[in-house]
mmCIF file of N, CA and C in Angstrom:
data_model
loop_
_atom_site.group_PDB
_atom_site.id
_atom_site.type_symbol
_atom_site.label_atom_id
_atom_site.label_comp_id
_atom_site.label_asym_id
_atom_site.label_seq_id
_atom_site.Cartn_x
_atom_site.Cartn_y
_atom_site.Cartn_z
ATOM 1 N N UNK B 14 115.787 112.973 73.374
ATOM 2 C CA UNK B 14 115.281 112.328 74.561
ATOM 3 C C UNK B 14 116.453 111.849 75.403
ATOM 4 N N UNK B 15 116.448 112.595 76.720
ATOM 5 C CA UNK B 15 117.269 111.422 77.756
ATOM 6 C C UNK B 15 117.161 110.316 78.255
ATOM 7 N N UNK B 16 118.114 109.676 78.272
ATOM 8 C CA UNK B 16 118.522 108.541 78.777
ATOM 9 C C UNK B 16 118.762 108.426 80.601
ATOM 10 N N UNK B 17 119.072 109.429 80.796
ATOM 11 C CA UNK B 17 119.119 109.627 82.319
ATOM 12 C C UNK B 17 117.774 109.125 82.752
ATOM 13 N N UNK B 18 117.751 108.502 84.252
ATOM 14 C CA UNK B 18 116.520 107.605 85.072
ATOM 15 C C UNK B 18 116.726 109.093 86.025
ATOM 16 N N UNK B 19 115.511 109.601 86.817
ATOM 17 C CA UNK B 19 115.372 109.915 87.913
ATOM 18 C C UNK B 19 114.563 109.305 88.926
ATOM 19 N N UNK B 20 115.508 109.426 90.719
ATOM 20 C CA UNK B 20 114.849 108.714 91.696
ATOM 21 C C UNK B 20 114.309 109.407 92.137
ATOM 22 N N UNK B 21 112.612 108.881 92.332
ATOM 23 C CA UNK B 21 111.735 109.379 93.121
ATOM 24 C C UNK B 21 111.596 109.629 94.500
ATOM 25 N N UNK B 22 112.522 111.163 95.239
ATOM 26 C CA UNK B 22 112.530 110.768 96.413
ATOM 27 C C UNK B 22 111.109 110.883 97.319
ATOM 28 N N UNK B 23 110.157 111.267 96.384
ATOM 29 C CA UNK B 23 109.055 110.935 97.143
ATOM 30 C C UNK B 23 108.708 109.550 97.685
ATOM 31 N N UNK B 24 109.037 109.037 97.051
ATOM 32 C CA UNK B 24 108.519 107.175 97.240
ATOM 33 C C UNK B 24 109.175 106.504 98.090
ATOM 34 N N UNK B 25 110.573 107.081 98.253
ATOM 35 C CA UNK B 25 111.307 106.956 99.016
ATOM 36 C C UNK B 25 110.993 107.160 100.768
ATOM 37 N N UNK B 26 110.838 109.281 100.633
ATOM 38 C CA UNK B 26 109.689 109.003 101.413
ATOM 39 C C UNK B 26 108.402 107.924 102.252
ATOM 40 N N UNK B 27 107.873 108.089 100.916
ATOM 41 C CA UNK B 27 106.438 107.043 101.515
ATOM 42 C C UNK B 27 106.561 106.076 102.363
ATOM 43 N N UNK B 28 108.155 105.137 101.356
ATOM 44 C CA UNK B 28 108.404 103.571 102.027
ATOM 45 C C UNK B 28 108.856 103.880 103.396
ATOM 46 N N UNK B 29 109.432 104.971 103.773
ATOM 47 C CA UNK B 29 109.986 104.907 105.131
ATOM 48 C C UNK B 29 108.553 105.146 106.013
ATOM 49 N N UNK B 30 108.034 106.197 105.851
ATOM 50 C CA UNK B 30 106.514 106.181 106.673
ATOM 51 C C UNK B 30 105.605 104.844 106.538
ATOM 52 N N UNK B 31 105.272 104.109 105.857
ATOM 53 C CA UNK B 31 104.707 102.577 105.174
ATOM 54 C C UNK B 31 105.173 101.908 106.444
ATOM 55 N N UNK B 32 106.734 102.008 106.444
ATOM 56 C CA UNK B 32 107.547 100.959 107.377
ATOM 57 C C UNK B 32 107.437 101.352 108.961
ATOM 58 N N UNK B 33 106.929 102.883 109.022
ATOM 59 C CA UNK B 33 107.021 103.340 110.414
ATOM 60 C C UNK B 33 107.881 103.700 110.813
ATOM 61 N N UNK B 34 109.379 104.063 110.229
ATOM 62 C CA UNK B 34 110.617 104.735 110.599
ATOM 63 C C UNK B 34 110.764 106.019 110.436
ATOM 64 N N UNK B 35 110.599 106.705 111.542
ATOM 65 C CA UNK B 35 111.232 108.415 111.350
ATOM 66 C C UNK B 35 112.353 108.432 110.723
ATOM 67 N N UNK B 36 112.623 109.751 110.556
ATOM 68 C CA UNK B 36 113.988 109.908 109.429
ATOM 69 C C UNK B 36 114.891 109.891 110.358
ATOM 70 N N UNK B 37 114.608 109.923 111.855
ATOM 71 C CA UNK B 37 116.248 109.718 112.599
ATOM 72 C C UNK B 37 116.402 107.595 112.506
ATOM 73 N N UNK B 38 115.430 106.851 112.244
ATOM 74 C CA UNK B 38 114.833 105.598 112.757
ATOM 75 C C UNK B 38 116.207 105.481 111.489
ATOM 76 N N UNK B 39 115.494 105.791 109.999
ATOM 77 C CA UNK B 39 116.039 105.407 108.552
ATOM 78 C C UNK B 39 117.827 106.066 108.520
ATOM 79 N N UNK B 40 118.034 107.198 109.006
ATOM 80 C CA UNK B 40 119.171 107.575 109.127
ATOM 81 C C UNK B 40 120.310 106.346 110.014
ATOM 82 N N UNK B 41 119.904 106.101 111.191
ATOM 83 C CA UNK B 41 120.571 104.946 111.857
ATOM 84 C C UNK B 41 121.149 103.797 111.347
ATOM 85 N N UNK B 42 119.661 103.427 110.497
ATOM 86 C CA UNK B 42 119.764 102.101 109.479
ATOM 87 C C UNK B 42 120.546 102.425 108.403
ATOM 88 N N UNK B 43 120.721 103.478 107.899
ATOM 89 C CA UNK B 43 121.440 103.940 106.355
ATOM 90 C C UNK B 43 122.726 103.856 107.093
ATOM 91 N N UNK B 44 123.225 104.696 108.186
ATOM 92 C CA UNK B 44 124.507 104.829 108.830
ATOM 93 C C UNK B 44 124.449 106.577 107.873
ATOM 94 N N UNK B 45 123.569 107.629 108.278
ATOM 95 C CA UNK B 45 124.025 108.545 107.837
ATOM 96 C C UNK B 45 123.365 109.646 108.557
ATOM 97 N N UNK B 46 123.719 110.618 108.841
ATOM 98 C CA UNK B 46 123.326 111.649 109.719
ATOM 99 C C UNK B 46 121.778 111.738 109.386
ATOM 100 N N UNK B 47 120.826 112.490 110.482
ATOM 101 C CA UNK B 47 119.421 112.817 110.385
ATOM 102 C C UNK B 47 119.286 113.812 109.431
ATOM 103 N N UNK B 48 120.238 115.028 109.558
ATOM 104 C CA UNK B 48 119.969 115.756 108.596
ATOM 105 C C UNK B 48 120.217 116.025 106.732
ATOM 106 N N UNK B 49 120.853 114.584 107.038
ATOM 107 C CA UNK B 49 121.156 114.335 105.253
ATOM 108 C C UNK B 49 119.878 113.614 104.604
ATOM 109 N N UNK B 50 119.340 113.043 106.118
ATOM 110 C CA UNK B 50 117.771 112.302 105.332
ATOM 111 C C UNK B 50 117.099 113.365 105.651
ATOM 112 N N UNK B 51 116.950 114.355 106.541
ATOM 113 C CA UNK B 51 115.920 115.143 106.361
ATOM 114 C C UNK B 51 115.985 116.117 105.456
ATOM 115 N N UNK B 52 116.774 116.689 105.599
ATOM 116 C CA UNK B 52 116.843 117.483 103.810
ATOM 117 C C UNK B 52 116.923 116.925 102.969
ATOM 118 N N UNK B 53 116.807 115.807 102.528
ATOM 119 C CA UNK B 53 116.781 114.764 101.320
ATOM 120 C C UNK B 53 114.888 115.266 101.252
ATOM 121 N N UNK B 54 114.492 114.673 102.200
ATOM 122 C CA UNK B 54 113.160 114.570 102.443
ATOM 123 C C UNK B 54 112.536 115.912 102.229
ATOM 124 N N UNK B 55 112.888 116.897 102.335
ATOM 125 C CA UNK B 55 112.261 117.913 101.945
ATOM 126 C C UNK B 55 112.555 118.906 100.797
ATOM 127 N N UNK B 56 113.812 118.260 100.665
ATOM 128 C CA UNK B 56 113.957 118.822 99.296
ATOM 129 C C UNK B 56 114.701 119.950 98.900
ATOM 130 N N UNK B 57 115.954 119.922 100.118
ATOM 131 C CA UNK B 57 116.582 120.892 100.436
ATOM 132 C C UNK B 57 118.213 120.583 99.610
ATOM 133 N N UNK B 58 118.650 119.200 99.400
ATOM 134 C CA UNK B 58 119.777 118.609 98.782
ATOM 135 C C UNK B 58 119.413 117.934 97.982
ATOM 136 N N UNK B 59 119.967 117.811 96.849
ATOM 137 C CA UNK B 59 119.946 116.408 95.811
ATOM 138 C C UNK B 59 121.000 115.254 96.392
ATOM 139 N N UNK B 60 120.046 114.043 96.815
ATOM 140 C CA UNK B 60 121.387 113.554 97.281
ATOM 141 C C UNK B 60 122.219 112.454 96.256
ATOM 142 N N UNK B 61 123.209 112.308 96.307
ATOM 143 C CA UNK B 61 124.058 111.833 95.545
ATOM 144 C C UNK B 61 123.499 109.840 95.574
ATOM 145 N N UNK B 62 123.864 109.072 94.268
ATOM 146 C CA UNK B 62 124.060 107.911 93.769
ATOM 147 C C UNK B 62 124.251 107.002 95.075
ATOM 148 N N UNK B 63 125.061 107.219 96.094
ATOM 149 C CA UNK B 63 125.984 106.205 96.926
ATOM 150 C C UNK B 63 124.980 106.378 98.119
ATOM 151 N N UNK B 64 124.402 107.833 98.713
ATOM 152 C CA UNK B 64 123.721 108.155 99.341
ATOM 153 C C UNK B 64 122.305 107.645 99.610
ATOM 154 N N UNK B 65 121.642 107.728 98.076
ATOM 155 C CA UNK B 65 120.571 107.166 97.921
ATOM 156 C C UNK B 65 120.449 105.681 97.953
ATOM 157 N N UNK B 66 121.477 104.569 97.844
ATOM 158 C CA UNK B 66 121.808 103.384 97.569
ATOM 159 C C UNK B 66 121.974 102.820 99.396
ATOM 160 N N UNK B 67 122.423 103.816 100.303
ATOM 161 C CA UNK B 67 122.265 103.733 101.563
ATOM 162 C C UNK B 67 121.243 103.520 102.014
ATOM 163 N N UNK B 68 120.489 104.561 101.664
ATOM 164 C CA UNK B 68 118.856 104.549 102.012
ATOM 165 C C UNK B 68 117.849 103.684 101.709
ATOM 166 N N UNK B 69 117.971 103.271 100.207
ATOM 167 C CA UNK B 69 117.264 101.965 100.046
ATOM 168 C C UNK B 69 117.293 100.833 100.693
ATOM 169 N N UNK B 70 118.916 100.270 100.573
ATOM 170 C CA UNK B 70 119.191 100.060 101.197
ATOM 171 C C UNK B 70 118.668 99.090 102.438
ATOM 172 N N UNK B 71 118.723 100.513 103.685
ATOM 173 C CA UNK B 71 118.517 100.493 104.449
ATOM 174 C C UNK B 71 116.586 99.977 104.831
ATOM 175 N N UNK B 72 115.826 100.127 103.781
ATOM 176 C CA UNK B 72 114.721 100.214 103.682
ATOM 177 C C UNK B 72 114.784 98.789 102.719
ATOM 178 N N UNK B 73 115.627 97.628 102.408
ATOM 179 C CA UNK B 73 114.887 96.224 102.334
ATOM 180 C C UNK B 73 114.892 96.528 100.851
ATOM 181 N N UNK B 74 115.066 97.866 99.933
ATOM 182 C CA UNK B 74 114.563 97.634 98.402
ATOM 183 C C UNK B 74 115.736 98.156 97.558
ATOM 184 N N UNK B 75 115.809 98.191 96.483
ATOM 185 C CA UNK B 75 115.973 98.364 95.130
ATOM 186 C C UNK B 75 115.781 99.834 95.012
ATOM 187 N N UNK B 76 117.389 100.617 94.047
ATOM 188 C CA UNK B 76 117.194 101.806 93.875
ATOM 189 C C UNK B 76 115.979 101.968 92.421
ATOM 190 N N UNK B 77 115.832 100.951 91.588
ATOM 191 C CA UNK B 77 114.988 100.390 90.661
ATOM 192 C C UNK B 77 113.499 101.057 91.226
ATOM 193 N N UNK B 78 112.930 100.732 92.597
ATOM 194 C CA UNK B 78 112.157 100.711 93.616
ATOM 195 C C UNK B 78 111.712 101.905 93.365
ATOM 196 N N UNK B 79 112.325 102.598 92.546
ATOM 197 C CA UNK B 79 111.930 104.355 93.522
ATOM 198 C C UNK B 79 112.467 105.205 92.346
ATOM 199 N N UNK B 80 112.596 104.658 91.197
ATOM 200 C CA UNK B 80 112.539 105.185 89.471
ATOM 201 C C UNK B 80 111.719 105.762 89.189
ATOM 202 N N UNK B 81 111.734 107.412 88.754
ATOM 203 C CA UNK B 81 110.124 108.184 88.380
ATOM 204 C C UNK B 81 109.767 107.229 86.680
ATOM 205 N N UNK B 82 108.594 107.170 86.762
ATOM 206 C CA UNK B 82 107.984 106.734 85.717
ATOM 207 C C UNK B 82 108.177 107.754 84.118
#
């Protein structure tokens, strides 16, 4: 069994739509280009530890927040 956590970037997702921020709105707030959140968002990049920690972040929560079950 692993020990590795994976982040749910769906939820991630969600919270930004929840909050009403387009991915250019959440990109601004992270300080990171549109297209690193939009291919995050669709599933085009895995994005990296520091990346994802931007985004939360930027969104008020906890990378904890967004842990697949």
């Amino acid at each position: 069994m692993s020990n590795t956590m994976k982040v749910d970037l769906g939820k991630i997702t969600l919270e930004r739509a929840n909050q009403g921020l387009s991915a250019h709105e959440l990109s601004l707030k992270a300080e990171l280009s549109k297209n690193v959140v939009s291919n995050m968002e669709r599933g085009y990049v895995k994005p990296r530890l520091h990346t994802i920690g931007k985004i939360v972040n930027a969104l008020g929560k906890k990378v904890e927040d967004f842990i697949e079950n």
